[in-house]
XYZ file of C-alpha atoms in Angstrom:
569
model
C 5.121 22.563 -20.647
C 8.753 23.739 -20.346
C 11.305 21.383 -20.104
C 13.958 24.053 -19.682
C 12.245 25.399 -16.832
C 11.812 22.293 -14.939
C 15.489 21.433 -15.178
C 16.882 24.777 -13.949
C 14.459 24.382 -11.206
C 16.594 20.715 -10.452
C 19.677 22.309 -10.937
C 19.068 24.827 -8.220
C 17.525 22.281 -5.953
C 21.090 20.552 -6.585
C 23.110 23.613 -6.579
C 21.525 25.251 -3.261
C 20.929 22.251 -1.152
C 22.949 19.339 0.223
C 20.731 16.052 0.437
C 17.505 14.353 -0.804
C 16.064 13.262 -3.808
C 14.011 14.711 -6.522
C 11.016 13.712 -7.826
C 9.735 15.425 -11.057
C 6.157 15.059 -12.437
C 5.417 15.567 -16.167
C 3.013 13.811 -18.575
C 4.640 11.461 -20.715
C 7.693 9.611 -22.088
C 8.317 12.443 -24.323
C 8.148 15.237 -21.759
C 10.195 12.654 -19.504
C 13.370 12.852 -21.957
C 12.924 16.425 -23.122
C 13.767 17.446 -19.143
C 16.751 14.634 -19.221
C 18.134 15.418 -22.259
C 18.282 19.096 -20.982
C 19.874 18.075 -17.954
C 22.209 15.998 -19.705
C 23.183 18.215 -22.384
C 23.389 21.560 -21.067
C 26.044 23.325 -19.725
C 25.226 24.121 -15.587
C 27.842 25.904 -13.427
C 29.415 23.601 -11.303
C 27.090 21.324 -12.099
C 27.780 17.772 -14.162
C 24.461 15.531 -14.418
C 26.749 12.947 -15.917
C 28.604 12.419 -12.689
C 27.607 9.116 -12.103
C 29.094 9.498 -8.217
C 26.685 12.704 -7.565
C 23.483 11.920 -9.591
C 21.231 9.273 -10.825
C 18.759 10.030 -13.042
C 15.770 7.463 -13.134
C 12.919 7.596 -15.407
C 9.679 6.056 -14.245
C 7.002 5.437 -16.743
C 5.031 2.194 -17.023
C 6.400 1.215 -20.513
C 9.917 1.316 -18.696
C 9.965 -1.000 -15.802
C 13.200 -1.512 -15.119
C 13.028 2.217 -13.584
C 10.730 1.203 -10.900
C 14.020 -0.912 -9.586
C 16.615 1.556 -9.822
C 13.769 4.216 -7.907
C 14.462 2.034 -4.659
C 18.111 0.799 -5.033
C 20.288 2.346 -3.166
C 23.073 5.020 -4.207
C 26.107 5.625 -2.965
C 27.014 8.213 -0.366
C 27.027 11.888 -1.873
C 25.046 10.611 -4.770
C 21.274 12.390 -5.209
C 18.664 10.876 -7.222
C 16.234 12.667 -9.550
C 13.204 10.773 -10.542
C 11.383 11.920 -13.730
C 8.159 10.557 -13.580
C 4.444 10.458 -15.050
C 1.385 9.869 -12.777
C 2.584 6.527 -11.792
C 4.511 7.967 -9.107
C 1.202 9.776 -7.534
C 0.006 6.990 -5.345
C 1.303 3.401 -5.614
C 5.112 4.076 -4.964
C 6.786 5.093 -1.921
C 10.138 6.874 -2.203
C 11.603 7.319 1.374
C 14.736 9.769 0.252
C 12.061 12.064 -1.410
C 12.305 15.432 -0.138
C 11.536 17.715 -3.128
C 8.541 17.500 -5.427
C 8.238 19.447 -9.167
C 5.264 19.396 -10.606
C 4.363 20.451 -13.927
C 0.581 20.197 -13.191
C -0.008 18.122 -16.350
C -0.880 14.801 -17.414
C -2.081 12.501 -20.271
C -5.608 11.931 -20.888
C -7.082 9.270 -22.581
C -10.125 10.003 -24.237
C -11.631 7.716 -27.081
C -13.826 9.772 -30.234
C -16.589 7.565 -31.423
C -16.680 9.523 -34.719
C -12.704 8.972 -35.967
C -12.333 5.817 -33.820
C -9.335 7.122 -32.493
C -7.774 6.829 -28.866
C -6.687 10.334 -27.869
C -3.972 11.858 -25.149
C -5.043 15.158 -24.100
C -2.192 16.895 -22.149
C -4.261 18.765 -19.755
C -4.094 19.972 -16.243
C -4.250 17.657 -13.348
C -7.010 17.930 -11.124
C -6.734 19.705 -7.118
C -6.554 16.399 -5.956
C -3.974 14.939 -8.131
C -2.125 18.012 -7.028
C -2.451 17.311 -3.448
C -1.448 13.883 -3.998
C 1.607 14.970 -5.757
C 2.754 17.449 -3.298
C 2.102 14.678 -0.623
C 4.876 12.463 -2.130
C 7.208 15.280 -0.909
C 8.697 14.656 2.864
C 6.505 11.379 3.135
C 9.317 10.217 5.296
C 10.611 13.444 6.418
C 9.977 17.176 6.072
C 10.386 18.282 2.195
C 9.165 21.119 -0.030
C 6.841 20.918 -3.047
C 7.397 23.231 -6.217
C 4.471 23.836 -8.576
C 4.854 25.302 -11.776
C 1.750 26.817 -12.343
C 0.120 29.893 -10.784
C -2.493 30.203 -7.819
C -5.293 31.242 -10.499
C -4.494 27.947 -12.382
C -4.657 25.825 -9.383
C -8.188 27.502 -8.272
C -9.412 26.710 -11.715
C -8.524 22.960 -11.837
C -11.217 20.383 -11.205
C -11.646 19.108 -8.086
C -11.212 15.600 -9.505
C -10.277 13.352 -12.198
C -13.050 12.561 -14.550
C -13.477 8.924 -14.904
C -12.361 7.672 -18.448
C -14.833 7.082 -21.129
C -15.189 3.121 -21.827
C -13.993 1.974 -25.136
C -15.968 0.289 -28.095
C -14.475 -3.004 -27.009
C -15.559 -2.723 -23.517
C -18.956 -1.385 -24.544
C -19.312 -4.471 -26.858
C -18.437 -6.760 -23.741
C -20.981 -5.720 -21.443
C -23.663 -5.820 -24.598
C -22.610 -9.152 -25.252
C -23.028 -10.018 -21.360
C -26.319 -8.164 -20.831
C -27.610 -10.445 -23.836
C -26.472 -13.558 -22.514
C -27.641 -13.252 -18.947
C -30.835 -10.895 -19.245
C -32.409 -11.669 -22.623
C -35.291 -10.114 -22.011
C -34.124 -6.364 -21.003
C -33.399 -4.412 -23.678
C -29.976 -3.077 -23.824
C -30.794 0.747 -23.819
C -32.739 -0.187 -20.501
C -30.002 -1.630 -19.155
C -27.608 1.420 -19.687
C -30.218 3.841 -18.442
C -29.530 2.509 -14.983
C -25.991 3.787 -15.024
C -24.875 6.751 -13.413
C -23.008 8.156 -16.448
C -24.332 5.440 -19.551
C -22.374 5.779 -22.614
C -23.383 8.216 -25.108
C -26.494 6.614 -27.619
C -24.277 6.843 -30.946
C -21.850 4.487 -29.125
C -24.204 2.353 -27.813
C -26.110 2.130 -31.443
C -22.308 1.654 -33.077
C -21.569 -1.261 -30.949
C -24.906 -2.738 -31.110
C -24.278 -3.023 -35.138
C -20.834 -3.959 -34.929
C -22.025 -6.820 -33.257
C -24.434 -7.663 -35.560
C -22.653 -7.602 -38.312
C -19.612 -9.886 -36.640
C -22.203 -12.392 -36.563
C -22.426 -11.969 -32.602
C -25.830 -11.036 -32.398
C -28.946 -11.726 -34.757
C -30.707 -8.766 -36.081
C -33.050 -9.296 -33.261
C -30.254 -9.121 -30.650
C -30.091 -12.830 -29.892
C -26.549 -14.075 -29.521
C -25.466 -16.422 -31.808
C -23.596 -19.762 -31.454
C -20.068 -17.536 -32.701
C -21.417 -15.103 -29.865
C -21.129 -17.351 -27.320
C -17.627 -18.702 -28.298
C -16.665 -14.933 -28.175
C -17.998 -14.224 -24.855
C -16.167 -17.505 -23.245
C -12.917 -16.489 -24.908
C -13.236 -13.197 -23.596
C -11.847 -11.479 -26.787
C -13.103 -9.042 -29.383
C -15.174 -10.877 -32.132
C -12.537 -10.473 -35.144
C -9.936 -11.936 -32.592
C -12.211 -14.946 -32.136
C -12.111 -15.561 -35.578
C -8.488 -15.009 -35.858
C -8.381 -17.731 -33.185
C -10.780 -20.033 -34.836
C -8.642 -19.398 -38.295
C -5.787 -20.466 -36.342
C -7.334 -23.683 -35.529
C -8.614 -24.405 -38.777
C -5.088 -23.556 -40.848
C -3.125 -25.393 -37.727
C -1.130 -22.646 -36.839
C -2.709 -22.003 -33.333
C 0.082 -21.260 -31.013
C 1.558 -18.249 -32.276
C -2.224 -17.184 -32.968
C -3.120 -17.613 -29.393
C -0.327 -15.650 -28.387
C -0.914 -12.713 -30.377
C -4.365 -12.927 -29.094
C -3.020 -12.879 -25.673
C -0.988 -9.319 -26.442
C -4.242 -7.770 -27.996
C -6.470 -8.867 -24.850
C -3.715 -7.896 -22.308
C -2.575 -4.832 -24.106
C 0.737 -4.788 -22.216
C 3.798 -3.734 -24.450
C 6.262 -6.697 -24.344
C 9.536 -4.303 -25.228
C 10.103 -1.967 -22.918
C 12.073 1.721 -24.174
C 15.674 1.420 -24.481
C 17.444 3.938 -22.199
C 19.663 5.408 -24.918
C 19.724 6.276 -28.734
C 22.857 3.434 -29.267
C 20.204 1.113 -26.931
C 17.548 2.431 -29.354
C 19.411 1.052 -32.321
C 20.616 -2.318 -31.499
C 17.014 -2.547 -30.052
C 15.538 -2.242 -33.768
C 18.432 -4.179 -35.332
C 16.925 -7.233 -32.885
C 13.444 -6.813 -33.840
C 14.392 -6.515 -37.863
C 16.434 -10.249 -36.898
C 12.781 -11.318 -34.962
C 10.399 -10.199 -37.733
C 12.184 -12.664 -39.948
C 11.846 -10.188 -42.991
C 8.484 -9.283 -42.366
C 8.977 -5.712 -41.105
C 6.036 -6.288 -39.154
C 5.810 -5.378 -35.122
C 3.395 -8.291 -34.666
C 5.666 -10.975 -35.727
C 8.650 -9.452 -33.912
C 6.665 -9.597 -30.792
C 5.614 -12.829 -31.313
C 9.245 -14.335 -32.037
C 10.606 -12.487 -29.113
C 7.767 -14.261 -27.251
C 8.978 -17.802 -28.851
C 12.652 -17.417 -28.007
C 11.453 -16.335 -24.085
C 9.442 -19.895 -24.112
C 12.709 -21.734 -25.666
C 15.250 -20.449 -23.314
C 12.839 -20.937 -20.287
C 12.044 -24.277 -21.635
C 15.985 -25.765 -22.163
C 17.708 -23.116 -20.190
C 15.702 -22.554 -17.180
C 14.053 -19.320 -15.588
C 17.277 -17.701 -15.088
C 18.274 -17.964 -18.803
C 15.099 -16.271 -20.248
C 15.307 -13.331 -17.456
C 19.152 -12.694 -18.549
C 17.907 -12.967 -22.162
C 14.924 -10.578 -21.266
C 17.148 -7.926 -19.386
C 19.521 -7.506 -22.557
C 16.753 -7.282 -25.210
C 14.802 -4.796 -23.283
C 11.435 -7.247 -22.703
C 9.498 -6.849 -20.015
C 9.583 -10.089 -17.901
C 6.147 -9.050 -16.082
C 4.233 -8.697 -19.511
C 5.627 -11.750 -20.847
C 4.140 -13.807 -18.138
C 1.198 -11.930 -18.583
C 0.851 -12.974 -22.438
C 1.883 -16.436 -21.074
C -1.065 -16.577 -18.434
C -3.087 -15.792 -21.434
C -2.558 -17.710 -23.859
C -2.731 -21.007 -21.667
C -6.244 -19.850 -20.628
C -7.615 -19.302 -24.596
C -5.819 -22.697 -25.238
C -7.770 -24.418 -22.039
C -10.975 -22.770 -23.145
C -10.801 -24.374 -26.529
C -10.034 -27.473 -25.335
C -12.607 -27.733 -23.113
C -14.764 -26.736 -25.620
C -13.660 -29.989 -27.723
C -12.162 -27.006 -30.384
C -8.487 -28.440 -30.182
C -7.382 -31.849 -28.814
C -6.130 -31.746 -25.535
C -3.121 -33.769 -26.830
C -1.125 -33.664 -29.886
C -1.115 -30.224 -30.110
C 1.605 -30.777 -32.807
C -1.174 -31.367 -35.270
C -2.580 -27.931 -34.456
C 0.431 -26.452 -35.588
C 1.459 -27.963 -38.800
C 1.878 -24.535 -40.134
C 3.049 -22.279 -37.320
C 6.128 -21.691 -38.998
C 4.560 -20.256 -42.147
C 5.151 -16.535 -41.950
C 2.807 -15.052 -44.640
C 0.011 -17.059 -43.288
C 0.431 -15.661 -39.848
C 0.363 -12.285 -41.147
C -2.728 -12.717 -43.344
C -4.356 -14.108 -40.072
C -3.216 -10.902 -38.241
C -5.030 -9.051 -40.909
C -8.192 -11.400 -39.996
C -7.835 -10.306 -36.431
C -7.147 -6.668 -36.565
C -9.726 -5.866 -39.547
C -11.132 -3.186 -40.226
C -8.108 -1.666 -38.772
C -6.413 -1.518 -42.380
C -4.524 1.190 -43.671
C -3.114 2.540 -46.746
C -0.037 4.426 -47.679
C -0.862 8.161 -48.792
C 2.581 9.984 -48.585
C 5.848 10.071 -46.625
C 5.123 8.094 -43.379
C 1.454 8.815 -43.514
C -1.433 6.067 -43.955
C -4.892 6.563 -44.979
C -7.176 4.808 -42.444
C -10.841 3.979 -42.764
C -13.204 7.477 -42.197
C -10.299 9.536 -44.217
C -8.187 9.729 -41.098
C -4.528 10.328 -41.737
C -2.178 8.727 -39.500
C 1.600 7.954 -39.304
C 3.728 4.922 -38.780
C 5.955 5.688 -35.375
C 9.538 6.101 -35.357
C 10.036 2.858 -33.403
C 7.817 1.013 -36.007
C 9.517 -1.426 -38.010
C 7.673 -0.935 -40.759
C 9.228 2.633 -41.140
C 11.948 2.742 -43.454
C 15.260 4.131 -41.610
C 17.021 4.317 -44.739
C 14.927 6.847 -46.491
C 14.067 10.275 -46.120
C 11.297 12.608 -47.328
C 12.087 15.186 -50.008
C 14.840 13.093 -51.025
C 15.310 12.032 -54.995
C 14.971 8.143 -53.328
C 11.589 6.726 -54.280
C 9.631 5.938 -51.056
C 9.987 2.306 -50.110
C 6.679 2.664 -48.637
C 4.541 3.687 -51.731
C 1.537 1.406 -52.511
C 1.818 -0.632 -48.883
C -1.030 -1.868 -47.266
C -0.641 -2.637 -43.466
C -2.993 -3.362 -40.446
C -2.761 -1.904 -37.225
C -3.341 -2.526 -33.539
C -4.576 1.034 -32.663
C -4.548 4.437 -33.545
C -3.743 7.308 -30.549
C -3.654 10.851 -31.230
C -1.747 13.025 -28.858
C -2.908 16.325 -28.600
C -2.114 19.402 -26.338
C -4.896 22.156 -26.366
C -2.481 24.789 -24.607
C 0.253 24.552 -27.329
C -2.152 23.706 -30.515
C -0.148 20.767 -32.017
C -1.092 17.138 -31.991
C 0.047 14.094 -33.631
C -1.757 10.996 -34.967
C 0.412 7.768 -34.960
C -0.291 3.909 -35.546
C 0.226 1.380 -33.056
C 2.068 -1.615 -34.077
C 1.793 -2.020 -37.126
C 2.065 -5.213 -39.883
C 2.401 -4.799 -44.027
C -0.044 -6.953 -45.542
C -0.134 -8.127 -49.419
C -3.438 -7.234 -51.256
C -4.495 -11.068 -51.422
C -4.496 -11.358 -47.982
C -6.675 -7.853 -47.638
C -8.783 -9.270 -50.286
C -8.964 -12.710 -48.360
C -9.180 -11.451 -44.791
C -9.872 -7.705 -44.793
C -13.598 -7.629 -44.317
C -16.711 -7.609 -46.628
C -15.296 -7.551 -50.167
C -17.575 -5.964 -53.355
C -16.753 -5.103 -56.999
C -17.409 -1.623 -57.886
C -16.819 -0.569 -61.078
C -14.867 -3.157 -61.872
C -12.934 -2.836 -59.066
C -12.358 -4.641 -55.594
C -13.481 -2.784 -52.780
C -12.804 -4.051 -49.471
C -15.224 -3.054 -46.576
C -16.332 -0.510 -48.594
C -13.695 2.110 -48.636
C -10.384 0.497 -49.803
C -9.729 -0.218 -53.530
C -7.570 -2.851 -54.359
C -5.471 -2.875 -57.510
C -5.541 -5.537 -59.690
C -3.636 -6.275 -63.124
C -6.012 -8.570 -64.744
C -9.306 -8.623 -66.779
C -12.938 -7.797 -65.630
C -13.125 -11.349 -65.357
C -10.136 -11.765 -63.081
C -11.691 -9.382 -60.523
C -15.151 -10.920 -60.619
C -13.249 -14.480 -60.324
C -11.760 -13.174 -56.889
C -14.789 -12.113 -55.414
C -16.426 -15.510 -56.587
C -13.496 -17.044 -54.738
C -14.047 -15.011 -51.377
C -17.717 -16.113 -51.561
C -17.011 -19.666 -51.743
C -14.538 -18.897 -49.061
C -16.627 -16.899 -46.943
C -19.624 -19.583 -47.135
C -16.933 -22.335 -46.329
C -15.223 -20.568 -43.018
C -19.395 -19.421 -41.946
C -20.368 -23.154 -42.261
C -17.222 -24.235 -40.093
C -17.150 -22.006 -37.461
C -20.969 -22.483 -37.063
C -20.069 -26.174 -36.689
C -17.081 -25.462 -34.355
C -19.125 -23.194 -32.159
C -22.554 -24.944 -32.052
C -20.415 -28.022 -30.562
C -19.564 -25.780 -27.423
C -20.196 -27.782 -23.967
C -20.319 -30.993 -25.394
C -17.494 -33.516 -26.562
C -17.159 -32.000 -30.120
C -13.680 -33.548 -31.080
C -14.975 -35.670 -33.923
C -17.329 -32.827 -34.819
C -14.283 -30.049 -35.364
C -12.181 -32.790 -37.174
C -15.209 -33.538 -39.708
C -15.722 -29.659 -39.971
C -11.580 -29.128 -40.344
C -11.268 -32.156 -43.124
C -13.968 -30.616 -44.970
C -12.427 -27.540 -45.553
C -8.775 -28.450 -46.112
C -8.548 -28.903 -49.728
C -9.545 -25.446 -49.596
C -7.477 -24.086 -46.798
C -4.489 -25.483 -48.604
C -5.144 -23.591 -51.847
C -5.431 -20.194 -49.599
C -1.958 -21.369 -48.425
C -0.533 -22.042 -51.361
C -1.913 -18.622 -52.955
C -0.485 -16.854 -49.706
C 2.822 -18.930 -50.328
C 2.990 -17.910 -54.176
C 2.493 -13.975 -52.970
C 4.858 -14.158 -50.979
C 7.372 -15.389 -53.330
C 6.420 -12.848 -55.909
C 6.965 -10.267 -53.020
C 10.805 -11.267 -52.194
C 11.306 -11.471 -55.987
C 10.389 -7.931 -56.098
C 12.116 -6.429 -53.738
C 15.616 -8.450 -54.605
C 15.230 -6.657 -57.952
C 14.824 -3.187 -55.936
C 18.126 -3.668 -54.190
C 21.183 -1.806 -55.039
C 24.164 -4.472 -56.722
C 26.326 -3.986 -54.175
C 24.099 -5.134 -51.210
C 22.171 -7.870 -53.672
C 25.838 -8.858 -54.062
C 26.731 -8.805 -50.611
C 23.656 -11.317 -49.461
C 24.358 -13.924 -52.024
C 28.298 -14.066 -50.311
C 28.601 -17.940 -48.209
C 29.724 -17.659 -44.826
C 32.705 -19.633 -44.705
C 33.640 -18.736 -40.800
């Protein structure tokens, strides 16, 4: 896609016509910004796109909700609107002043790669139906013109309609679980064989194996008590396990919020609309992450801030804070509803008390504990630093920490003499996406929503732990460094074995109580585990203190001294 060509077409229209708004279709956010930059930075004869009295440039993307309001707000007389949009503007929105449509003919097409467990975004040509739909946006209310930036031959080669998107692994797992719950006598393969386009056999086999590994299904395909809880919560098995850990560790509310964010998969933060705003937004998120450099903790604390403001100052104050800090009010409400639903399910099943919620949140402010439980919820999405900004994930895939992630160091640049602060870092992530453009032959693979985690957290919560050649090995691929003896390695492995056994017993007790008045049983199970829980919390706290001491030792002297200056204001 050529941003200069699109910008030149817009400039031509603005110079040779007197009225009417322009709607431009491009594949994604990066292309939206490229076109905007071309308009604002290139010198155009007799046209200044930075003049607010003549032009209003509006960016339309699902991650930028404020653009929807700007797209329909009235503009001063003599001012022309330029809307740069993805396919979000194809069907659901009506803009009465649109007279011209410029179509790049491209879109981002999501596709899941089962072999690499990566969600890929391909930049592809749209279908004929989509091109027709886009053309119809011109002159919806009055006569208009459509400019297709592709040839008639290209149009003839386009697919008639957009192909259906493939199911994600999580969606396949949910369907399999429902089938086993409601139709236990029907083989899973037979159920899917009735579909017009069933998932590939490899994906079905992988989903079944994952459900069995997660103790959702038995070896014979029967639903376990834990599987029934997973079905009721409507989350992934790992997220359901994280929620139960939130009950056991008495930090339930923040864990429910994190689970709701994962379940709804909505971005709480929107994209800042300028470089200055982006820097301010990053500083806000750094503050919200409380030194953890965790995207998840920043999201959690943004949600908490909204909740506190709404409770103490009212809805208007919360809305004002959201608008000032690039927080999506719509997505905040979605997460809030989701967290309340999960809480109600737990209360109905006797897994938490429906009163005295303070008892369920005694450790809710312990950031080290929260990041460890996030590790449990996101496993096996664990990555180890490889080089520069790149991390190695399970299966040998390299992915980069994105620019907006708090984990990505802003003060370090590849190729400089400074040591890389990411060296030795482990992290967990919400997902991987790969943007690919087969026409231009380039692609990039990025981690989404990243949280750094300690080796201790990974050893305790990061998946199956084994001893191989005298080292600890997590999930069959990730070696953990240990400074102790072989005896220390075996002690850690033994502790993990005992810890897993205790958790399994507790989870089984919690899940079996479903459907009955299980409050007393829940209290008994949690009380029986309290000594071990306290030991784990103490280990995590000690590990966090050691990390902070190491980080302080690496600070430049000037920065160290400034951090010790008393605030006398």
